[in-house]
Coordinates of C-alpha atoms in Angstrom, one line a residue:
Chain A
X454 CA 0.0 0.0 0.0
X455 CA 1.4 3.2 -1.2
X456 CA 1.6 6.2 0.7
X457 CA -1.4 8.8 -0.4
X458 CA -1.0 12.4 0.0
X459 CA -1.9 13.4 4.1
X460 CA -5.0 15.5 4.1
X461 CA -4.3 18.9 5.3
X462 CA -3.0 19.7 8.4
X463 CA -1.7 16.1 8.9
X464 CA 2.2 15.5 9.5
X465 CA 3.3 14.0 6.1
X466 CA 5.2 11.1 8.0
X467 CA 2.3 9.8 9.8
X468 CA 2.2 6.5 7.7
X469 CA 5.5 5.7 8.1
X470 CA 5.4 6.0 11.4
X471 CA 1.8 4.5 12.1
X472 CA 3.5 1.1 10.5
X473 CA 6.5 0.9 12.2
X474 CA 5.4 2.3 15.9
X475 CA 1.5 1.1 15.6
X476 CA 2.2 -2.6 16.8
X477 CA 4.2 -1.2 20.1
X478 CA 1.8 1.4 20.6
X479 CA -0.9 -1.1 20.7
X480 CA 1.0 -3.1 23.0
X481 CA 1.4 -0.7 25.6
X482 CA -2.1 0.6 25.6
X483 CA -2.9 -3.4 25.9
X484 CA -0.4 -3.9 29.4
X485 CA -2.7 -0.8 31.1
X486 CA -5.9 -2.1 29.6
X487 CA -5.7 -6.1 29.7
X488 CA -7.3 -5.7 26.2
X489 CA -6.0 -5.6 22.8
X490 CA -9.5 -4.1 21.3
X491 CA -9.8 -1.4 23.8
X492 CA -6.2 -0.7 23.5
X493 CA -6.2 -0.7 19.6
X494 CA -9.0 2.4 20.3
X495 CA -6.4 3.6 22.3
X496 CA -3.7 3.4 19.3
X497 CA -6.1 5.7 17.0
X498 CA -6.5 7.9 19.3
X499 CA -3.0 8.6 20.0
X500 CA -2.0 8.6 16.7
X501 CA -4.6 11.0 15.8
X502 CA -3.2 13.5 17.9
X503 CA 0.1 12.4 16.6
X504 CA -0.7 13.3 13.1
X505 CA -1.8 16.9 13.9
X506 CA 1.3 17.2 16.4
X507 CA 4.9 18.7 15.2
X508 CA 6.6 16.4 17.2
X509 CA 10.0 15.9 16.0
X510 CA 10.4 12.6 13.6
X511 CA 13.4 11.4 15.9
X512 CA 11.2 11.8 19.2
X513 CA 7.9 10.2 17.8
X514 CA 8.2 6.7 19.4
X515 CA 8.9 8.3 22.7
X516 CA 6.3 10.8 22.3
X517 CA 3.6 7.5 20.9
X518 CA 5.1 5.3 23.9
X519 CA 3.9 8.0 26.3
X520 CA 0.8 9.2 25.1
X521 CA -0.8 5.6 25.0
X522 CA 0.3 5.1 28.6
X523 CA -1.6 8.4 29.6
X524 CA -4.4 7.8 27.3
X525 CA -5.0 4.1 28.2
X526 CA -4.5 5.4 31.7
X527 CA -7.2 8.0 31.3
X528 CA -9.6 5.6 29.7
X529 CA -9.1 3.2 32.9
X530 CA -9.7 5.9 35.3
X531 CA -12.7 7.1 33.1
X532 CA -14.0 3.5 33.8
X533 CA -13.7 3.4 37.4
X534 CA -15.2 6.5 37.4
X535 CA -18.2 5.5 35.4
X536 CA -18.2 2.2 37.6
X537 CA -18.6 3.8 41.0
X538 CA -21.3 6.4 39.7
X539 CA -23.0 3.0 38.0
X540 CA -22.8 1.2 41.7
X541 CA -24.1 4.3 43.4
X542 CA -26.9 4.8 41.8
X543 CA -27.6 0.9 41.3
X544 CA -28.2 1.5 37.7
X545 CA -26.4 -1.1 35.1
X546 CA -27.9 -0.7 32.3
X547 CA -24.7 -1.2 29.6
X548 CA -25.1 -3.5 27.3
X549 CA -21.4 -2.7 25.9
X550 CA -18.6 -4.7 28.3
X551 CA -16.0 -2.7 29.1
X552 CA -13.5 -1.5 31.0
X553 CA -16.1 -0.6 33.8
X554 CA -17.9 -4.0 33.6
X555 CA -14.1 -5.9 33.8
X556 CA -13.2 -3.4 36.9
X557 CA -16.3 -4.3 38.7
X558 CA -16.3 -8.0 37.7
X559 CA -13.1 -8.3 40.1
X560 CA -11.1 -11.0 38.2
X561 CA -7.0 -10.7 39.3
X562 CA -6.3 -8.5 35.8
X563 CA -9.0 -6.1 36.8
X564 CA -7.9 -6.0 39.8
X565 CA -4.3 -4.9 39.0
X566 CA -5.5 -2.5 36.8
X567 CA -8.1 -0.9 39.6
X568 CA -5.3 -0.9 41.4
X569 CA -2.9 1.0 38.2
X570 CA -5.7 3.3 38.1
X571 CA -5.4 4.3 41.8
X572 CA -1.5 4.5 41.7
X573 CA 0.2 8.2 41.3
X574 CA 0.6 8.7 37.4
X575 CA 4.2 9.1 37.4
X576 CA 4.4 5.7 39.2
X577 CA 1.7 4.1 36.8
X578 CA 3.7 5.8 33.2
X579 CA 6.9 4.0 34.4
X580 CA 5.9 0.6 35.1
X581 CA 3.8 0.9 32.0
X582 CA 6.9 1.7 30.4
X583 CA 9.6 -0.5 31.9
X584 CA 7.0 -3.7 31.2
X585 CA 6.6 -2.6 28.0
X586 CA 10.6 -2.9 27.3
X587 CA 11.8 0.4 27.8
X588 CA 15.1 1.2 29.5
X589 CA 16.1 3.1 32.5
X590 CA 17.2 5.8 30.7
X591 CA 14.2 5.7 28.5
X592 CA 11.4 6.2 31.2
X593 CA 13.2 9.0 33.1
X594 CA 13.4 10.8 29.9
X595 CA 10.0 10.1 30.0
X596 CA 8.9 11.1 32.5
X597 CA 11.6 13.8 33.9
X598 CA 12.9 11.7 36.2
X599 CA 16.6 10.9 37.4
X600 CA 17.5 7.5 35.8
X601 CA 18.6 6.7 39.7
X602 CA 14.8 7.0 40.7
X603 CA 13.2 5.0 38.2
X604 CA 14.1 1.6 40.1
X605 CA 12.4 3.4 43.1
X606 CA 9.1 4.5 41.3
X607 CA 9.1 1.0 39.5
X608 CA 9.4 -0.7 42.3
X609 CA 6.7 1.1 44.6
X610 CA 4.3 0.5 41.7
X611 CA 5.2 -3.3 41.4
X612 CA 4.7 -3.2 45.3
X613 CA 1.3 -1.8 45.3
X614 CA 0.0 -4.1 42.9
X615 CA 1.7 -7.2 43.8
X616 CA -0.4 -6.3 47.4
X617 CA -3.8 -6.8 44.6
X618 CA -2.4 -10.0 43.5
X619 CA -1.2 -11.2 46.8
X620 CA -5.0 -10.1 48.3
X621 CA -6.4 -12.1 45.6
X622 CA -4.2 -15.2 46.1
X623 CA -4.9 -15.4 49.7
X624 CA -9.1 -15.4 49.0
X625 CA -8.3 -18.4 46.6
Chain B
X873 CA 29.0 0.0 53.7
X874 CA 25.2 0.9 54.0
X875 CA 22.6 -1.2 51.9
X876 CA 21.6 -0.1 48.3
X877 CA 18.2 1.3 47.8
X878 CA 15.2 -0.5 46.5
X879 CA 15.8 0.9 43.5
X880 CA 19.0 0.0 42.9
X881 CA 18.1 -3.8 43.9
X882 CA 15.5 -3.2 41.2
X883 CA 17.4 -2.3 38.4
X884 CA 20.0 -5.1 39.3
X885 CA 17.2 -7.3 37.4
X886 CA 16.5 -5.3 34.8
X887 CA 19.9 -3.7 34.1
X888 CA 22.8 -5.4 36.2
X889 CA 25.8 -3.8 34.4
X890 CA 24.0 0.1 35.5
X891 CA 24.9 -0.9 39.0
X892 CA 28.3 -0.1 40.4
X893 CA 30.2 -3.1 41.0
X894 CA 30.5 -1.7 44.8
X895 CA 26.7 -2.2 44.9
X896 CA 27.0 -5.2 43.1
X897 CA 29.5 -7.2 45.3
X898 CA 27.2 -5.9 48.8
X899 CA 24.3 -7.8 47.3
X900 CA 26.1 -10.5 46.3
X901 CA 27.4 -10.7 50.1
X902 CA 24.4 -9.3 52.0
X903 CA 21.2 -11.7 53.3
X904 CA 19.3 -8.3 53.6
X905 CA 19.8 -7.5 50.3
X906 CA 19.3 -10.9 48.8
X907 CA 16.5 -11.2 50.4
X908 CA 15.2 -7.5 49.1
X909 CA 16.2 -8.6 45.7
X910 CA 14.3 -11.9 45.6
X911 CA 11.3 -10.0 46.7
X912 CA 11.8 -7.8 44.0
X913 CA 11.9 -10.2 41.3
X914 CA 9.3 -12.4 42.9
X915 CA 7.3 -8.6 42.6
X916 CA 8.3 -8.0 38.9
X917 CA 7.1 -11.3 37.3
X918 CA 4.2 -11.5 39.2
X919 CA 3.3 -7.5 38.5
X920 CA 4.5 -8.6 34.6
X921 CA 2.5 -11.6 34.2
X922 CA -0.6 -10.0 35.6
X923 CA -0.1 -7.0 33.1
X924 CA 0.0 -8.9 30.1
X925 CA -2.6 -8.6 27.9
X926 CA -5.1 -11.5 26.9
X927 CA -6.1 -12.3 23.1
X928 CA -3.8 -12.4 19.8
X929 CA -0.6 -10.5 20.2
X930 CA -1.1 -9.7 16.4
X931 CA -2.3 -6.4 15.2
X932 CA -3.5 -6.1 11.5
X933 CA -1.6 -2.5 11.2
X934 CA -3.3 -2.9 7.1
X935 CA -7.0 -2.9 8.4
X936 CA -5.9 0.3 11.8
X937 CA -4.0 2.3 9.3
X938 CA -7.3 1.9 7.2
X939 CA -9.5 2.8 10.0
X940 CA -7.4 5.5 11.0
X941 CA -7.0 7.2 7.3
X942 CA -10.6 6.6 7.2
X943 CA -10.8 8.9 10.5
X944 CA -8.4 11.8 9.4
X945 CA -10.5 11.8 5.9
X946 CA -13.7 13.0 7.7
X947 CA -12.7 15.1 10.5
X948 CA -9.7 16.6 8.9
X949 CA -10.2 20.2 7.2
X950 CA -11.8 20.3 3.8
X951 CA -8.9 21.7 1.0
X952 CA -9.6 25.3 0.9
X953 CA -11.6 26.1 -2.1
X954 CA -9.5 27.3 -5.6
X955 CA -11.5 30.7 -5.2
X956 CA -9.8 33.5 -2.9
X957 CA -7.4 30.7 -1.4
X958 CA -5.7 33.0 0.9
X959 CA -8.8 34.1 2.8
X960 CA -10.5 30.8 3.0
X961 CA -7.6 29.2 3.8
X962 CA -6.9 31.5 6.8
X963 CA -10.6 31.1 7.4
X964 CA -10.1 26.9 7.2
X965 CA -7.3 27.2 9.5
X966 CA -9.0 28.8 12.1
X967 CA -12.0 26.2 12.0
X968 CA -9.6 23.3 13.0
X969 CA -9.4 24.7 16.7
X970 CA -12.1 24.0 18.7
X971 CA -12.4 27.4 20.5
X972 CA -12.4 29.3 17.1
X973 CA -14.5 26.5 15.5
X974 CA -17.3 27.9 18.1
X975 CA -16.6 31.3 17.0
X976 CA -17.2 30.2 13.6
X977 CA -20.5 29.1 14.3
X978 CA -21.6 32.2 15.5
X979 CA -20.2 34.1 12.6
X980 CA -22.6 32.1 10.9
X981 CA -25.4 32.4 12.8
X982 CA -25.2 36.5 13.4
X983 CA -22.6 37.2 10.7
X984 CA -19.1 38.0 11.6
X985 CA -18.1 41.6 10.4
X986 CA -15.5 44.4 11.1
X987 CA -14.5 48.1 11.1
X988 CA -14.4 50.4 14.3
X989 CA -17.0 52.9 14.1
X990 CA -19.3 54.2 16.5
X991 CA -22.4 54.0 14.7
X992 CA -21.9 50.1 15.3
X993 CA -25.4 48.5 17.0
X994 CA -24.4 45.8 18.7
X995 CA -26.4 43.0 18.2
X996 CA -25.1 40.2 20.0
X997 CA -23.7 40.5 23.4
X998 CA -22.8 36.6 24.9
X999 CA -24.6 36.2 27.7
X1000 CA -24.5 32.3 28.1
X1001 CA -23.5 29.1 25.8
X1002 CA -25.3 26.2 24.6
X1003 CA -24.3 23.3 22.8
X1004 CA -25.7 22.5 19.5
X1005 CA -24.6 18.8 18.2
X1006 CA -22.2 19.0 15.5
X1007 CA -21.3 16.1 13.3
X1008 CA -17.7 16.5 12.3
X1009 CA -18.3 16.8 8.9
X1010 CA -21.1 19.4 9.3
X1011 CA -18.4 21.5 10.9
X1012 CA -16.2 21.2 7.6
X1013 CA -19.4 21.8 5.5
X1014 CA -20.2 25.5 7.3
X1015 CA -20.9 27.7 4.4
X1016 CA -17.5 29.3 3.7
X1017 CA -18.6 33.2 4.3
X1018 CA -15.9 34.5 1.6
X1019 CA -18.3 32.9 -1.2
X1020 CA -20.9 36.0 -0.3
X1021 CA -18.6 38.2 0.6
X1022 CA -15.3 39.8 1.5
X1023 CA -14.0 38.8 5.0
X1024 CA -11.3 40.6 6.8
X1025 CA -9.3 39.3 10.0
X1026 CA -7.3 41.5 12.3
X1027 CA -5.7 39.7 14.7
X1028 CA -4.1 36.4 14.6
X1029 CA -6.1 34.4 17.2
X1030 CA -2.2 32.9 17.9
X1031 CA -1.6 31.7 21.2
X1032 CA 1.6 33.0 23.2
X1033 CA 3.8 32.0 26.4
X1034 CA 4.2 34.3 28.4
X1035 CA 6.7 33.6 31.8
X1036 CA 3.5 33.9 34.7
X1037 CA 0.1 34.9 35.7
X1038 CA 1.2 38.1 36.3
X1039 CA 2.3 39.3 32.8
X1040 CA -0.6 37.2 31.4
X1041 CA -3.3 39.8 33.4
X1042 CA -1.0 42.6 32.6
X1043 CA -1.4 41.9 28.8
X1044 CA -4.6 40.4 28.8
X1045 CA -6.7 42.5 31.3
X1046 CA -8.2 40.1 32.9
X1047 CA -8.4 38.3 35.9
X1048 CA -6.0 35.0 35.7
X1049 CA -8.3 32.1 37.3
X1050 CA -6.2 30.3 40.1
X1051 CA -7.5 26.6 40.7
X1052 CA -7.4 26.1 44.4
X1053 CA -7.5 22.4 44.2
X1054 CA -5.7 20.2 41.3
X1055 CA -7.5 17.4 40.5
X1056 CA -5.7 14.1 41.0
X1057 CA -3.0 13.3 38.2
X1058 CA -2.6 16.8 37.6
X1059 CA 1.0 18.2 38.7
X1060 CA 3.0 20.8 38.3
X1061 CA 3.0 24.6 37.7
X1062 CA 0.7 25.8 35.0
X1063 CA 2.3 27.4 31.5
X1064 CA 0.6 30.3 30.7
X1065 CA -0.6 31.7 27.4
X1066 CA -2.1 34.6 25.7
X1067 CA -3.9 35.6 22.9
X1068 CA -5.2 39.1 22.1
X1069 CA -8.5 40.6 20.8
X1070 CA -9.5 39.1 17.1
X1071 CA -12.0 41.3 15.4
X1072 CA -13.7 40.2 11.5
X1073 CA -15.3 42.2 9.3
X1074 CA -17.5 40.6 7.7
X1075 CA -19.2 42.1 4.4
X1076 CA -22.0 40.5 1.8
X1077 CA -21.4 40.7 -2.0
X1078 CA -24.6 40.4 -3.9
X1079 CA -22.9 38.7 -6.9
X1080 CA -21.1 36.4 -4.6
X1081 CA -24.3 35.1 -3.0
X1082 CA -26.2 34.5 -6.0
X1083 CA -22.9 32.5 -7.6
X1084 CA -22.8 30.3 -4.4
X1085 CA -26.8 29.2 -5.1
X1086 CA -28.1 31.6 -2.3
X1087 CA -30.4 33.6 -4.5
X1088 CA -31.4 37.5 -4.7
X1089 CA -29.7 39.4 -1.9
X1090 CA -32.2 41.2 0.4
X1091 CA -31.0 45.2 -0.8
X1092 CA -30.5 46.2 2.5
X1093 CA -28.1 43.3 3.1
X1094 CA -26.2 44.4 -0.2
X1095 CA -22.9 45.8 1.2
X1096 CA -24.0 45.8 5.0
X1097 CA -21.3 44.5 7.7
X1098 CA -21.1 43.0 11.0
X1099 CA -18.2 42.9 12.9
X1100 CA -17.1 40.5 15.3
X1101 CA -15.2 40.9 18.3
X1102 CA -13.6 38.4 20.5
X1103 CA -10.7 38.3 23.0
X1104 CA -8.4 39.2 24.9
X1105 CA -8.1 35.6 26.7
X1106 CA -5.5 33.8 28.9
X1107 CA -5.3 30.2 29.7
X1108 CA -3.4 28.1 32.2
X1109 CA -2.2 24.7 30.9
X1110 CA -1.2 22.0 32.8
X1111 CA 0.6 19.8 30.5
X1112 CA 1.2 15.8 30.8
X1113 CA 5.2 14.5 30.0
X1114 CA 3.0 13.3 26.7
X1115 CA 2.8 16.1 26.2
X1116 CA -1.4 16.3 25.8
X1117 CA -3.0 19.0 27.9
X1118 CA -4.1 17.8 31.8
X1119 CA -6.0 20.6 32.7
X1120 CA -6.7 23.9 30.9
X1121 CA -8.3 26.7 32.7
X1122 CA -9.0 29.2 30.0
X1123 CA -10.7 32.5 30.2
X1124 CA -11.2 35.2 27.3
X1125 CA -13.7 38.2 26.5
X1126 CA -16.9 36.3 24.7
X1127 CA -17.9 37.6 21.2
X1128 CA -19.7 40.2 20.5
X1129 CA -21.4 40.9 17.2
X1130 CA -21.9 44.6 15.7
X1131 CA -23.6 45.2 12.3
X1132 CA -24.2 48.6 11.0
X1133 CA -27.6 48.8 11.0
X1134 CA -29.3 45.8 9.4
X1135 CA -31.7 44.0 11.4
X1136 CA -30.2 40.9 13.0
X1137 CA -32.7 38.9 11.9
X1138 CA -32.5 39.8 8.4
X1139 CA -29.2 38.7 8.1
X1140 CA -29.4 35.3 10.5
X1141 CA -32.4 33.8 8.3
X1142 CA -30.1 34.7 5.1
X1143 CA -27.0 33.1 6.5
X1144 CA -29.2 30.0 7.7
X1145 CA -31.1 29.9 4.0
X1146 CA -27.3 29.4 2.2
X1147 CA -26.7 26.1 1.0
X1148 CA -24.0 23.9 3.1
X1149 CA -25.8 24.2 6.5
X1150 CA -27.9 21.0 7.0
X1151 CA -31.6 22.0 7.6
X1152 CA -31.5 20.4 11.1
X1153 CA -28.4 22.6 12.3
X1154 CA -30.0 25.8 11.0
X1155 CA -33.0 25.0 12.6
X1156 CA -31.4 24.6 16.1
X1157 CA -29.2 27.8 15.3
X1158 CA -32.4 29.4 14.9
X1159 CA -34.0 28.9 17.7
X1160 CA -30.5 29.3 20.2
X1161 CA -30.1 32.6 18.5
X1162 CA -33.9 34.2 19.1
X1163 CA -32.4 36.4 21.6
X1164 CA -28.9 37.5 20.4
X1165 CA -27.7 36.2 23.3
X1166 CA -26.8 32.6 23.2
X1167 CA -23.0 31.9 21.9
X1168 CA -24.0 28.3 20.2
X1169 CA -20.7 26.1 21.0
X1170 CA -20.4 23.4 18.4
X1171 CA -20.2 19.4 20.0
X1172 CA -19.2 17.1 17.6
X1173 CA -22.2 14.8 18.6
X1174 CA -20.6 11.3 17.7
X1175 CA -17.6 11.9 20.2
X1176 CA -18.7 13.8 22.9
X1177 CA -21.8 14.2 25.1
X1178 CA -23.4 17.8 26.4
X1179 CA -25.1 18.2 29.8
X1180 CA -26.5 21.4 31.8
X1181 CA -25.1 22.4 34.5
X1182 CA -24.0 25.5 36.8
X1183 CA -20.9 26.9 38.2
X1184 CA -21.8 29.3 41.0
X1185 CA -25.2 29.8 40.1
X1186 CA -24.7 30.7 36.9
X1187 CA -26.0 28.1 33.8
X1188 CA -22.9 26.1 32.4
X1189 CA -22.4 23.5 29.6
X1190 CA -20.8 20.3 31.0
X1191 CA -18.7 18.3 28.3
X1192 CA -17.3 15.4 28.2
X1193 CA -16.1 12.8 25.2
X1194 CA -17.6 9.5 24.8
X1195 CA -14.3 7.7 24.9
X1196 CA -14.0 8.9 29.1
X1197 CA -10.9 10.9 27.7
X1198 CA -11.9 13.9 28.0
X1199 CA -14.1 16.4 29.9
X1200 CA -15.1 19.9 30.4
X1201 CA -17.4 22.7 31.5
X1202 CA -17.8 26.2 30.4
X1203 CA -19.4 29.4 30.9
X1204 CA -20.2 33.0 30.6
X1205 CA -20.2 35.3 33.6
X1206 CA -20.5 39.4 32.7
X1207 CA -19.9 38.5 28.9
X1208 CA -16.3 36.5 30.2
X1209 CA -16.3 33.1 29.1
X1210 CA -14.8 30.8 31.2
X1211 CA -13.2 26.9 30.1
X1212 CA -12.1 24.3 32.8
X1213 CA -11.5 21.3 30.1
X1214 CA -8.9 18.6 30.6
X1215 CA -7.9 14.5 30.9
X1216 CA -10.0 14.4 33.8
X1217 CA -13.6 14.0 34.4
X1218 CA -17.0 15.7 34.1
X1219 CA -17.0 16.0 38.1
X1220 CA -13.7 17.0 38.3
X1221 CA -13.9 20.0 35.7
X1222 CA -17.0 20.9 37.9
X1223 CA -14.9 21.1 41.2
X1224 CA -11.9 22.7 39.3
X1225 CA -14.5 25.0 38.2
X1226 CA -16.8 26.2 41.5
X1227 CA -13.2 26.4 43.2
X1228 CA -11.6 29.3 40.8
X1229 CA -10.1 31.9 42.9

């Protein structure tokens, strides 16, 4: 498939980019979300924005790594949002699964991710990161950290939410 | 020597040659920290396994680059048109942002128009905003105004830093908001921007309506202007290390619409008879626009949702995007119009907002 011309006011690169960085982007979204289709919404999205960005061609898989942590983030906090209004008022009423119905159906992957949701973002953005194969270096650039913090903020993440699995475990 | 941190037993698993060989040789000889460092791992591949994702690890980037071309085809600005490129292209451009897309829509309705004169009437003073569902592509299909007749811009509408809040009222005039509360996930000092007043004149060609399908010009429409004012405004943007906005609290002077001396009616039910505005739009535009008073703010009804609401007392527009991603609120208070939009929710923009200091 040959490139066609970007409609205007989209970055000329986009396609290029879209088919190398689209897979990683995808996966990334998918590590917050526990879902490939939720997280391939995710991938538009974030390459939407891309498109109409300037980023800099050399910074856009850092810049496409980021923004589908934050944006898959965002969606799972919009969930849990949507899932504590839904239990207050005691009004279902979705027919549509999603990330909502998985949070409140309390299986061990929605329960890590309730818990990623309820994590400080900074902490949340590098584990994201770091699981998704990024290096030290690569994740406090990220996320304006020192690379001699970024074991520290891992590691209270992977703390927090091995406490989910290790609840869920013991009620096994 | 004193034990490495938790960190630095972290990244002994993930990067082992990044840790000192001092560090490196107290593990190796320390029960704390080989204890600390089992934990760790035992942490990291339980944390990993749990985070990986179910289903096919494949992605068909053939079918999402076709769904995402698809996307950018129907929500992306139409090419400007071969007639008068410069001005409908600087017109185009200004449609692509949301803020001036809503300015747009009330060109349309009341007719955007420019000069400074005195004998100005001033027919349209924005008292409060209400949503009027867009579809994207009705947004692209607004009836160009430079087919019937000449449009003039002064101003750019251009955002620009400036270092604080401070130099931002100093330039602007008005009152910087200060949120008193950040919602959660939002860190950080604030960048501040500027923009100053835009004004458009706006005047109808008789030829140019008639070529662009929209009949006889009313005579006393022949030659009349409006003009438009908006601006100054100043917003304070919290930006994520994605850079993507996390909170924007934006305030700015609401338009105001002048015309020199045609009846504002006579010139809405023109603009709202030209061909390009679907017949369901105009009649909504209509009827928000009975008074003169109501700033219609166009909502791209597929993607995000409208809700009343209030701020203080005063009627606001709650917004929020169907994919969760985004929410806002805004409203007018003594012709100032007021935005609290960000990655947060509908609740949160309405706490950000009640709190502004």
């Amino acid at each position: 498939m040959s490139a066609a011309a970007a409609p205007p006011g989209v970055r000329p690169d986009l396609e290029q980019v879209f088919r190398s960085d689209y897979p990683r982007v995808v996966a990334v979204a998918a590590r917050v979300l526990g879902s490939r289709d939720w997280a391939e919404d995710v991938a538009q999205e974030v390459f939407l924005s891309f498109g109409r960005s300037s980023v800099p061609a050399g910074e856009a898989t850092g810049w496409l790594t980021v923004a589908a942590a934050h944006t898959a983030l965002n969606v799972l906090r919009a969930g849990r949002r949507r899932a504590a209004r839904e239990q207050a008022v005691g009004a279902g009423g979705r027919d549509v699964p999603d990330v909502a119905d998985a949070v409140v159906a309390g299986d061990e992957s929605s329960r890590v991710r309730a818990a990623l949701a309820r994590l400080p973002r900074k902490q949340a953005v590098a584990l994201v990161l770091r699981h998704s194969g990024a290096s030290y270096a690569e994740v406090a650039g990220a996320l304006g950290l020192s690379v001699g913090s970024v074991g520290t903020t891992v590691r209270r993440a992977e703390s927090a939410l091995r406490e989910e699995l290790g609840n869920d475990a013991s009620s096994v | 020597m004193r034990h490495p941190s938790d960190g630095t037993l972290r990244r002994l698993l993930d990067e082992p040659v990044a840790v000192s060989d001092d560090d490196r040789a107290h593990v190796a000889s320390c029960a704390t920290c080989l204890t600390g460092l089992a934990a760790a791992r035992a942490d990291a591949a339980a944390v990993g396994g749990a985070l990986r994702p179910g289903g096919a690890a494949e992605v068909d980037v053939d079918r999402a680059w076709a769904g995402l071309a698809a996307t950018l085809a129907t929500t992306a600005p139409a090419p400007a048109p071969a007639r008068r490129p410069a001005r409908a292209g600087r017109w185009r451009a200004a449609l692509r942002r949301p803020a001036v897309a809503a300015l747009g829509a009330l060109v349309v309705v009341a007719g955007g128009g420019v000069a400074a004169a005195n004998d100005w009437l001033p027919i349209f003073r924005t008292e409060q905003v209400a949503p009027v569902e867009f579809r994207p592509a009705d947004l692209v299909a607004l009836p160009d105004l430079t087919a019937y007749g000449d449009l003039e811009v002064t101003g750019s509408g251009e955002p620009e830093t400036v270092p604080d809040a401070a130099t931002a009222e100093e330039r602007t005039g008005l009152d910087v908001p200060a949120v008193a509360e950040l919602p959660t996930g939002v860190v950080g000092e604030p960048a501040y921007q500027v923009v100053g007043q835009v004004t458009a004149t706006f005047t109808f060609d008789a030829e140019s309506v008639a070529a662009a399908g929209g009949g006889e010009l009313p005579a006393e429409l022949a030659g009349s202007r409006f003009r438009m004012e908006a601006g100054p405004g100043v917003a304070a943007v919290w930006s994520q290390s994605s850079g993507l906005p996390a909170l924007v609290v934006a305030r700015a002077v609401a338009p105001t619409v002048y015309s020199d001396g045609v009846p504002f009616e006579t010139a809405r039910d023109l603009l709202l008879s030209l061909p390009g505005l679907p017949a369901d739009l105009a009649e909504q535009l209509r009827a928000l626009s009975a008074d003169g008073s109501t700033l219609p703010l166009p909502v791209p009804a597929d993607r995000v949702t409208s809700e009343p609401a209030d701020v203080d007392g005063l009627p606001a527009t709650a917004l929020a995007s169907r994919d969760g991603l985004l929410a806002g609120v805004v409203w007018v208070d003594d012709g100032v119009v007021t935005v609290v939009a960000g990655s947060i929710g509908t609740d949160e923009a309405l706490a950000v907002a009640r709190e502004l200091r």
